[in-house]
Coordinates of C-alpha atoms in Angstrom, one line a residue:
M1 CA 0.0 0.0 0.0
T2 CA 1.4 3.4 -1.1
R3 CA 0.5 6.1 1.5
I4 CA 0.5 9.8 0.5
A5 CA -0.1 12.6 3.0
I6 CA -1.2 15.9 1.4
W7 CA -0.9 19.1 3.5
G8 CA -3.5 21.6 2.0
L9 CA -6.7 20.6 0.3
G10 CA -7.2 23.6 -2.0
A11 CA -7.7 23.1 -5.7
I12 CA -4.3 21.5 -6.5
G13 CA -4.0 19.5 -3.3
A14 CA -7.5 18.2 -3.4
A15 CA -7.3 17.3 -7.1
M16 CA -4.1 15.3 -6.5
A17 CA -5.7 13.6 -3.5
E18 CA -8.8 12.7 -5.4
Q19 CA -6.9 11.2 -8.4
L20 CA -4.5 9.2 -6.2
S21 CA -7.3 8.0 -4.0
R22 CA -9.0 6.4 -7.0
T23 CA -5.8 4.5 -7.8
E24 CA -5.7 0.9 -6.6
G25 CA -3.1 0.4 -3.9
Y26 CA -3.1 4.0 -2.8
E27 CA -4.2 5.5 0.5
V28 CA -4.3 9.3 0.8
L29 CA -4.3 11.2 4.1
G30 CA -5.1 14.9 4.2
F31 CA -4.8 18.0 6.3
D32 CA -6.2 21.5 5.8
I33 CA -6.3 24.5 8.1
D34 CA -10.1 24.5 7.7
P35 CA -11.7 21.6 9.6
V36 CA -14.8 21.9 7.3
T37 CA -12.7 21.2 4.3
I38 CA -11.3 18.0 5.9
R39 CA -14.8 16.8 6.7
E40 CA -15.9 17.5 3.1
A41 CA -12.9 15.7 1.7
L42 CA -13.5 12.6 3.8
A43 CA -17.2 12.6 2.9
A44 CA -16.5 12.9 -0.8
G45 CA -13.8 10.1 -0.7
V46 CA -11.1 12.6 -1.8
I47 CA -9.0 11.4 1.2
Q48 CA -9.2 8.2 3.3
G49 CA -8.1 9.8 6.5
A50 CA -6.8 12.9 8.2
F51 CA -3.5 13.6 9.8
N52 CA -2.1 16.0 12.4
P53 CA 1.0 18.0 11.1
A54 CA 2.5 17.8 14.6
E55 CA 2.7 14.1 14.2
I56 CA 4.1 14.0 10.7
N57 CA 7.3 12.2 11.8
A58 CA 5.3 9.4 13.4
L59 CA 3.3 8.8 10.2
S60 CA 4.2 5.8 8.0
I61 CA 4.1 7.4 4.6
D62 CA 5.9 7.3 1.3
L63 CA 5.5 10.9 0.4
L64 CA 4.4 14.2 2.0
V65 CA 2.9 16.8 -0.5
V66 CA 2.8 20.4 0.7
A67 CA 0.0 22.0 -1.3
V68 CA -0.5 25.5 0.2
P69 CA 0.2 29.0 -1.1
P70 CA 3.9 30.0 -1.5
T71 CA 4.3 32.0 1.7
E72 CA 2.7 29.3 3.7
T73 CA 4.7 26.7 1.9
M74 CA 8.0 28.4 2.9
A75 CA 6.8 28.7 6.5
V76 CA 5.8 25.0 6.6
L77 CA 9.1 23.9 5.1
R78 CA 11.2 26.0 7.4
D79 CA 9.6 24.4 10.5
L80 CA 9.4 20.9 9.1
Q81 CA 11.7 18.3 10.5
T82 CA 11.4 15.0 8.7
N83 CA 13.4 12.3 6.9
N84 CA 10.4 11.6 4.7
L85 CA 10.3 12.3 1.0
V86 CA 8.7 15.7 0.6
V87 CA 7.4 17.6 -2.5
D88 CA 5.7 21.0 -2.9
V89 CA 3.5 22.3 -5.7
A90 CA 4.2 26.0 -5.7
S91 CA 4.9 27.8 -9.0
I92 CA 8.0 29.5 -7.6
K93 CA 11.1 27.4 -6.9
Q94 CA 14.2 29.3 -5.7
P95 CA 12.9 30.6 -2.4
I96 CA 11.1 27.3 -1.8
M97 CA 14.3 25.3 -2.3
Q98 CA 16.1 27.7 0.2
A99 CA 13.4 27.2 2.8
A100 CA 13.7 23.4 2.5
D101 CA 17.5 23.3 2.4
H102 CA 17.6 21.4 5.7
L103 CA 15.4 18.6 4.6
P104 CA 17.3 15.5 3.3
H105 CA 14.7 14.4 0.8
F106 CA 13.0 17.4 -0.6
V107 CA 12.0 17.9 -4.2
G108 CA 10.6 21.2 -5.5
G109 CA 7.6 20.5 -7.6
H110 CA 5.4 22.6 -9.9
P111 CA 2.5 21.0 -11.8
M112 CA 1.3 23.2 -14.6
A113 CA -2.3 22.2 -13.9
G114 CA -3.6 25.2 -12.1
T115 CA -7.0 27.0 -12.4
D116 CA -8.4 30.4 -11.6
Q117 CA -10.8 28.7 -9.2
T118 CA -9.6 28.2 -5.7
G119 CA -10.5 26.1 -2.7
F120 CA -11.7 22.5 -2.4
L121 CA -14.3 22.8 -5.1
G122 CA -11.7 24.2 -7.5
R123 CA -10.3 20.7 -7.7
K124 CA -12.8 19.9 -10.4
K125 CA -11.0 22.3 -12.8
V126 CA -7.5 20.9 -12.3
K127 CA -6.2 18.6 -15.0
F128 CA -2.9 16.8 -14.3
D129 CA -3.2 14.5 -17.4
Q130 CA -0.4 15.3 -19.8
A131 CA 0.3 18.5 -17.9
S132 CA 4.0 19.4 -17.4
F133 CA 5.1 18.7 -13.8
F134 CA 8.5 20.2 -13.1
L135 CA 10.8 18.7 -10.4
V136 CA 13.9 20.3 -8.8
G137 CA 16.1 18.0 -6.7
N138 CA 18.5 15.1 -6.8
D139 CA 17.9 12.4 -9.4
T140 CA 17.1 9.6 -7.0
D141 CA 14.4 11.6 -5.1
C142 CA 13.0 13.0 -8.4
R143 CA 12.7 9.4 -9.8
R144 CA 10.8 8.4 -6.7
I145 CA 8.4 11.3 -7.1
M146 CA 7.8 10.3 -10.7
T147 CA 6.9 6.8 -9.6
L148 CA 4.8 7.7 -6.7
L149 CA 2.8 10.3 -8.6
S150 CA 2.6 8.3 -11.9
P151 CA -1.2 7.9 -11.5
L152 CA -1.5 11.6 -12.3
D153 CA -0.4 10.9 -15.9
S154 CA 1.6 14.1 -15.9
R155 CA 4.7 14.8 -18.0
F156 CA 7.5 14.9 -15.4
E157 CA 10.6 17.0 -16.2
T158 CA 13.6 17.8 -14.0
V159 CA 14.7 21.5 -14.2
D160 CA 17.0 23.9 -12.6
A161 CA 15.3 26.2 -10.1
T162 CA 16.8 29.5 -11.5
E163 CA 15.9 28.5 -15.1
H164 CA 12.4 27.4 -14.0
D165 CA 11.6 30.8 -12.3
A166 CA 12.9 32.8 -15.2
L167 CA 10.8 30.9 -17.8
I168 CA 7.7 30.8 -15.5
A169 CA 8.0 34.6 -15.1
L170 CA 7.6 34.9 -18.9
T171 CA 4.9 32.3 -19.5
S172 CA 2.8 32.7 -16.3
D173 CA 3.7 35.5 -13.9
A174 CA 4.0 38.3 -16.4
T175 CA 1.0 36.9 -18.3
H176 CA -1.1 37.5 -15.2
L177 CA 0.1 41.1 -14.8
I178 CA -0.6 41.7 -18.5
A179 CA -4.1 40.3 -18.2
Q180 CA -4.8 42.3 -15.1
A181 CA -3.5 45.5 -16.8
L182 CA -5.9 44.9 -19.7
V183 CA -8.8 44.7 -17.3
A184 CA -7.6 47.8 -15.4
T185 CA -7.3 49.7 -18.7
L186 CA -10.9 48.7 -19.7
A187 CA -12.1 49.9 -16.3
V188 CA -10.4 53.2 -16.5
N189 CA -11.5 54.0 -20.1
V190 CA -15.0 52.4 -20.5
S191 CA -18.0 53.0 -18.3
G192 CA -19.4 50.0 -16.5
E193 CA -22.7 50.2 -18.4
A194 CA -20.9 50.0 -21.8
R195 CA -18.4 47.3 -21.0
P196 CA -20.5 44.1 -21.5
S197 CA -21.6 45.1 -25.0
F198 CA -18.0 45.6 -26.3
I199 CA -16.4 42.5 -24.7
G200 CA -16.0 39.6 -27.1
P201 CA -14.3 36.2 -26.9
G202 CA -10.9 37.7 -27.6
F203 CA -10.9 39.9 -24.5
R204 CA -12.5 37.2 -22.3
D205 CA -10.0 34.6 -23.4
T206 CA -7.0 36.9 -23.0
T207 CA -8.1 38.1 -19.5
R208 CA -9.5 34.9 -18.0
I209 CA -6.7 34.6 -15.6
A210 CA -7.2 38.1 -14.2
A211 CA -10.1 36.5 -12.2
A212 CA -7.6 34.4 -10.2
N213 CA -7.2 34.7 -6.5
P214 CA -5.6 38.2 -5.8
E215 CA -4.1 37.1 -2.5
L216 CA -2.4 34.0 -4.0
W217 CA -1.1 35.9 -7.0
T218 CA 0.3 38.7 -4.8
Q219 CA 2.4 36.0 -3.1
I220 CA 3.5 34.4 -6.3
L221 CA 4.4 37.7 -8.0
L222 CA 6.4 39.1 -5.1
A223 CA 8.2 35.7 -4.6
N224 CA 9.4 35.9 -8.2
R225 CA 9.4 39.7 -8.5
V226 CA 13.0 40.0 -10.0
A227 CA 12.4 37.6 -12.9
T228 CA 8.8 38.9 -13.4
T229 CA 9.9 42.5 -13.5
E230 CA 12.4 41.6 -16.2
A231 CA 9.8 39.6 -18.2
V232 CA 7.4 42.6 -18.0
T233 CA 10.2 44.8 -19.3
H234 CA 10.7 42.5 -22.3
F235 CA 6.9 42.6 -23.0
M236 CA 6.9 46.4 -22.9
I237 CA 9.7 46.5 -25.4
E238 CA 7.8 44.2 -27.8
L239 CA 4.5 46.2 -27.3
Q240 CA 6.4 49.4 -28.0
R241 CA 7.8 47.9 -31.2
L242 CA 4.3 47.1 -32.4
R243 CA 3.0 50.5 -31.3
D244 CA 5.8 52.2 -33.3
L245 CA 4.7 50.4 -36.4
L246 CA 1.1 51.6 -35.9
V247 CA 2.3 55.2 -35.4
A248 CA 4.4 55.0 -38.5
N249 CA 1.5 53.6 -40.5
D250 CA 3.9 50.9 -41.7
A251 CA 1.6 48.2 -43.1
E252 CA 4.4 46.1 -44.6
Q253 CA 6.4 45.8 -41.4
L254 CA 3.3 45.4 -39.2
L255 CA 2.1 42.5 -41.4
A256 CA 5.6 40.9 -41.3
A257 CA 5.7 41.2 -37.5
L258 CA 2.2 39.8 -37.0
T259 CA 2.9 37.0 -39.5
A260 CA 6.0 36.0 -37.6
I261 CA 4.2 36.1 -34.3
Q262 CA 1.3 34.0 -35.7
Q263 CA 3.8 31.3 -36.8
I264 CA 5.4 31.2 -33.4
R265 CA 2.0 30.9 -31.7
R266 CA 0.9 28.1 -34.1
E267 CA 4.1 26.2 -33.2
L268 CA 3.1 26.4 -29.5
A269 CA -0.3 24.8 -30.0

């Protein structure tokens, strides 16, 4: 019997617990700061039992998953004393790795399976299947994580923490700021009564992530603020380049730029 303990039953933690619980030979224990969430998780069969974090060293488990927001994750890891294999799921890795430096078997994890919906019910929107799941740590511990979490059907990949944070700043963190800036621009320039009539699928798709939890994203953005600031600077350079083509009324160069961008986007699909 493989036993997994999951600390935090928000969207990611609960989704992971539910998928593992449905796997033959797995038993999942859970903890959440909200007792109501624990009761709901037990009633729904998302977890088979609860655990007390104070007794973590006494638990016979194969893996501890820390699935709470970044600031809480760092606090949990700094206070944690265990020889168990531990993985987190936060989208920032360098400060997480520093907080867990004293743990002998820690792997920094980041499943690219998040959703703008939070809490226990948000688990229904989380999709691990074929999602990238980055791991930072020594090869032996990373391989154990890949085996233990194989029922998620994720695409596991080992990465360097610095490289991870720089790339995530471009593809996720700065993207959230850009989406939020678009919504803020709309709010400043279009009256509330007129907004719904002029919002189409393009604006909704581009700004969907601006509806994400502000408290969580404040933590994420500040934790990765150096790389995210650099990513936003790069974005502003590209936006200014396109703006200059508009100002110059340069149809030839604008078409060339948009065509090149279209090709890159199609290659990402």
